[in-house]
Short mmCIF file of C-alpha atoms in Angstrom, two decimals:
data_model
loop_
_atom_site.label_atom_id
_atom_site.label_comp_id
_atom_site.label_asym_id
_atom_site.label_seq_id
_atom_site.Cartn_x
_atom_site.Cartn_y
_atom_site.Cartn_z
CA UNK A 274 19.80 -39.90 31.65
CA UNK A 275 19.72 -39.90 28.12
CA UNK A 276 19.11 -36.30 26.40
CA UNK A 277 16.17 -35.91 24.56
CA UNK A 278 16.09 -33.39 21.95
CA UNK A 279 12.25 -31.42 22.16
CA UNK A 280 11.52 -33.01 18.78
CA UNK A 281 11.98 -36.49 20.11
CA UNK A 282 9.92 -35.33 23.48
CA UNK A 283 7.12 -34.03 21.13
CA UNK A 284 7.01 -37.39 19.54
CA UNK A 285 6.99 -38.98 22.90
CA UNK A 286 10.11 -41.33 22.43
CA UNK A 287 11.90 -40.93 25.60
CA UNK A 288 14.60 -43.75 25.10
CA UNK A 289 17.66 -43.78 23.40
CA UNK A 290 19.00 -46.00 20.88
CA UNK A 291 21.53 -47.72 23.81
CA UNK A 292 18.54 -48.23 26.19
CA UNK A 293 16.48 -50.05 23.57
CA UNK A 294 19.43 -51.93 22.17
CA UNK A 295 20.81 -50.66 18.67
CA UNK A 296 19.27 -53.11 15.73
CA UNK A 297 21.48 -51.87 12.51
CA UNK A 298 18.52 -53.45 10.27
CA UNK A 299 15.83 -51.23 11.52
CA UNK A 300 18.07 -48.54 11.86
CA UNK A 301 18.23 -48.77 7.72
CA UNK A 302 14.77 -49.55 7.45
CA UNK A 303 14.38 -45.97 8.87
CA UNK A 304 16.80 -44.29 6.56
CA UNK A 305 15.68 -45.81 3.35
CA UNK A 306 11.86 -44.82 4.81
CA UNK A 307 13.55 -41.24 5.56
CA UNK A 308 14.97 -41.01 2.24
CA UNK A 309 12.01 -42.00 0.53
CA UNK A 310 10.04 -39.15 1.56
CA UNK A 311 12.59 -36.89 0.99
CA UNK A 312 12.52 -37.86 -2.77
CA UNK A 313 8.99 -38.26 -2.40
CA UNK A 314 8.75 -34.27 -1.39
CA UNK A 315 11.17 -33.14 -3.57
CA UNK A 316 9.40 -34.88 -6.79
CA UNK A 317 6.06 -33.09 -5.42
CA UNK A 318 8.30 -29.57 -5.83
CA UNK A 319 8.50 -30.61 -9.35
CA UNK A 320 6.22 -28.78 -12.17
CA UNK A 321 3.33 -27.70 -10.62
CA UNK A 322 3.24 -30.15 -7.60
CA UNK A 323 3.12 -32.75 -10.02
CA UNK A 324 6.15 -35.60 -10.40
CA UNK A 325 8.31 -35.19 -12.87
CA UNK A 326 9.18 -37.43 -15.48
CA UNK A 327 12.14 -39.53 -15.41
CA UNK A 328 15.48 -38.04 -16.06
CA UNK A 329 14.33 -34.99 -15.47
CA UNK A 330 15.89 -32.49 -12.61
CA UNK A 331 13.79 -31.74 -9.83
CA UNK A 332 13.01 -27.55 -10.75
CA UNK A 333 12.98 -25.60 -7.68
CA UNK A 334 10.20 -23.72 -6.84
CA UNK A 335 10.96 -19.53 -6.35
CA UNK A 336 10.17 -19.42 -2.81
CA UNK A 337 13.19 -22.33 -2.24
CA UNK A 338 15.35 -20.75 -4.56
CA UNK A 339 15.18 -17.42 -2.81
CA UNK A 340 15.76 -18.59 0.51
CA UNK A 341 18.43 -20.55 -0.88
CA UNK A 342 20.78 -17.26 -2.58
CA UNK A 343 19.27 -15.86 0.69
CA UNK A 344 21.18 -18.70 2.87
CA UNK A 345 24.07 -18.60 0.06
CA UNK A 346 24.35 -14.34 0.22
CA UNK A 347 24.71 -14.27 4.18
CA UNK A 348 27.50 -17.18 4.34
CA UNK A 349 29.25 -15.59 1.50
CA UNK A 350 29.80 -12.54 3.24
CA UNK A 351 29.84 -13.75 6.50
CA UNK A 352 33.10 -16.06 5.30
CA UNK A 353 34.24 -12.62 3.04
CA UNK A 354 34.49 -10.17 6.02
CA UNK A 355 36.27 -13.19 8.25
CA UNK A 356 38.64 -13.62 5.41
CA UNK A 357 39.62 -9.50 5.63
CA UNK A 358 39.60 -10.03 9.39
CA UNK A 359 42.00 -12.79 8.62
CA UNK A 360 40.58 -15.36 10.92
CA UNK A 361 39.55 -17.65 7.93
CA UNK A 362 41.77 -18.74 4.95
CA UNK A 363 40.74 -17.18 0.99
CA UNK A 364 40.27 -20.72 -0.35
CA UNK A 365 37.60 -22.02 1.14
CA UNK A 366 35.61 -19.37 -0.88
CA UNK A 367 37.21 -20.51 -4.13
CA UNK A 368 34.61 -22.99 -4.97
CA UNK A 369 31.51 -19.90 -4.13
CA UNK A 370 33.80 -16.99 -5.70
CA UNK A 371 34.17 -16.59 -9.42
CA UNK A 372 38.97 -16.37 -9.98
CA UNK A 373 38.40 -12.58 -10.14
CA UNK A 374 36.23 -12.32 -7.14
CA UNK A 375 38.53 -14.72 -5.19
CA UNK A 376 41.83 -12.61 -5.91
CA UNK A 377 40.15 -8.86 -5.14
CA UNK A 378 39.39 -10.68 -2.01
CA UNK A 379 42.69 -11.61 -1.39
CA UNK A 380 44.71 -8.69 -2.66
CA UNK A 381 42.44 -6.27 -0.10
CA UNK A 382 43.16 -8.88 2.53
CA UNK A 383 46.75 -8.98 2.13
CA UNK A 384 46.99 -4.94 2.11
CA UNK A 385 44.88 -4.73 5.30
CA UNK A 386 47.23 -7.19 6.52
CA UNK A 387 50.17 -5.15 5.21
CA UNK A 388 48.89 -1.72 6.60
CA UNK A 389 48.49 -3.24 10.19
CA UNK A 390 51.96 -4.82 9.94
CA UNK A 391 53.30 -1.02 8.80
CA UNK A 392 51.38 0.92 11.07
CA UNK A 393 50.80 -0.97 14.08
CA UNK A 394 47.77 1.10 14.69
CA UNK A 395 45.24 -0.51 17.17
CA UNK A 396 42.59 0.56 15.22
CA UNK A 397 43.37 -1.13 12.09
CA UNK A 398 43.34 -4.21 14.01
CA UNK A 399 40.04 -4.11 14.73
CA UNK A 400 38.69 -3.43 11.55
CA UNK A 401 36.41 -6.37 9.93
CA UNK A 402 36.44 -8.05 13.63
CA UNK A 403 33.48 -9.77 15.37
CA UNK A 404 31.31 -9.24 11.76
CA UNK A 405 27.75 -9.62 11.84
CA UNK A 406 25.88 -10.25 9.01
CA UNK A 407 22.49 -8.16 10.27
CA UNK A 408 20.34 -8.11 6.84
CA UNK A 409 19.92 -9.40 3.83
CA UNK A 410 17.92 -8.36 0.72
CA UNK A 411 17.79 -9.85 -2.67
CA UNK A 412 16.69 -9.23 -6.24
CA UNK A 413 16.12 -11.51 -9.69
CA UNK A 414 17.47 -9.85 -12.50
CA UNK A 415 17.47 -12.57 -14.66
CA UNK A 416 16.39 -16.45 -14.54
CA UNK A 417 19.63 -17.68 -12.97
CA UNK A 418 20.59 -14.45 -12.04
CA UNK A 419 20.17 -12.67 -8.22
CA UNK A 420 21.49 -9.34 -7.59
CA UNK A 421 21.75 -9.14 -3.57
CA UNK A 422 23.18 -6.40 -0.50
CA UNK A 423 23.98 -6.95 2.97
CA UNK A 424 24.49 -4.68 6.22
CA UNK A 425 27.21 -5.67 7.77
CA UNK A 426 28.10 -4.39 11.38
CA UNK A 427 31.93 -5.26 13.20
CA UNK A 428 33.39 -3.75 15.98
CA UNK A 429 34.46 -0.29 14.48
CA UNK A 430 31.68 0.61 11.80
CA UNK A 431 28.68 -0.74 9.28
CA UNK A 432 29.24 -1.49 6.19
CA UNK A 433 27.44 -2.34 3.46
CA UNK A 434 27.92 -5.22 0.75
CA UNK A 435 26.84 -5.91 -2.67
CA UNK A 436 26.79 -9.29 -4.29
CA UNK A 437 25.56 -11.08 -7.66
CA UNK A 438 25.39 -14.84 -7.83
CA UNK A 439 24.97 -16.66 -11.26
CA UNK A 440 23.66 -20.47 -11.43
CA UNK A 441 25.75 -22.25 -13.31
CA UNK A 442 25.21 -26.17 -14.18
CA UNK A 443 23.23 -25.97 -10.88
CA UNK A 444 25.62 -24.08 -8.81
CA UNK A 445 25.48 -20.74 -7.35
CA UNK A 446 28.84 -18.85 -8.09
CA UNK A 447 29.35 -15.41 -6.82
CA UNK A 448 30.79 -13.27 -9.76
CA UNK A 449 30.74 -9.86 -8.16
CA UNK A 450 31.35 -8.82 -4.60
CA UNK A 451 31.96 -5.17 -3.35
CA UNK A 452 32.09 -4.62 -0.08
CA UNK A 453 32.25 -0.96 1.15
#
């Protein structure tokens, strides 16, 4: 029996593609229709719900931008805590952090690893383990610049993290990262 996701069940779709026979032309038509629908939705997000003129980039609404910044902050903080715990390589954050923040995070992770091997303290081994981002608060300080704070709880303690995100060339970059 094919697995049915709740969305497909709500749409009344109970047969899988394997049951019906797969037709690549129909699949490409369906994909094309979905991409046209997404493009239409993006155009509607332009200035005041009107379609933007050709050649203009689509501007995000403030609510969408805030949701994007909140999600980026949550992901970046979680990844940074995993770097400090030693379960994620720091180079995975290279595209999101500016070089100074990346170097500081790498240096802090190296100090933690060195202290763990030097002392052999089991409490240090639990530091930053099983970190969970509990909450994220954001504030727009200027156009294209947000500051955010997050509360992170791990096996040993709760800590605060502060972040500053700036938009450059339609890409968000973390320019400040302070982990308490």
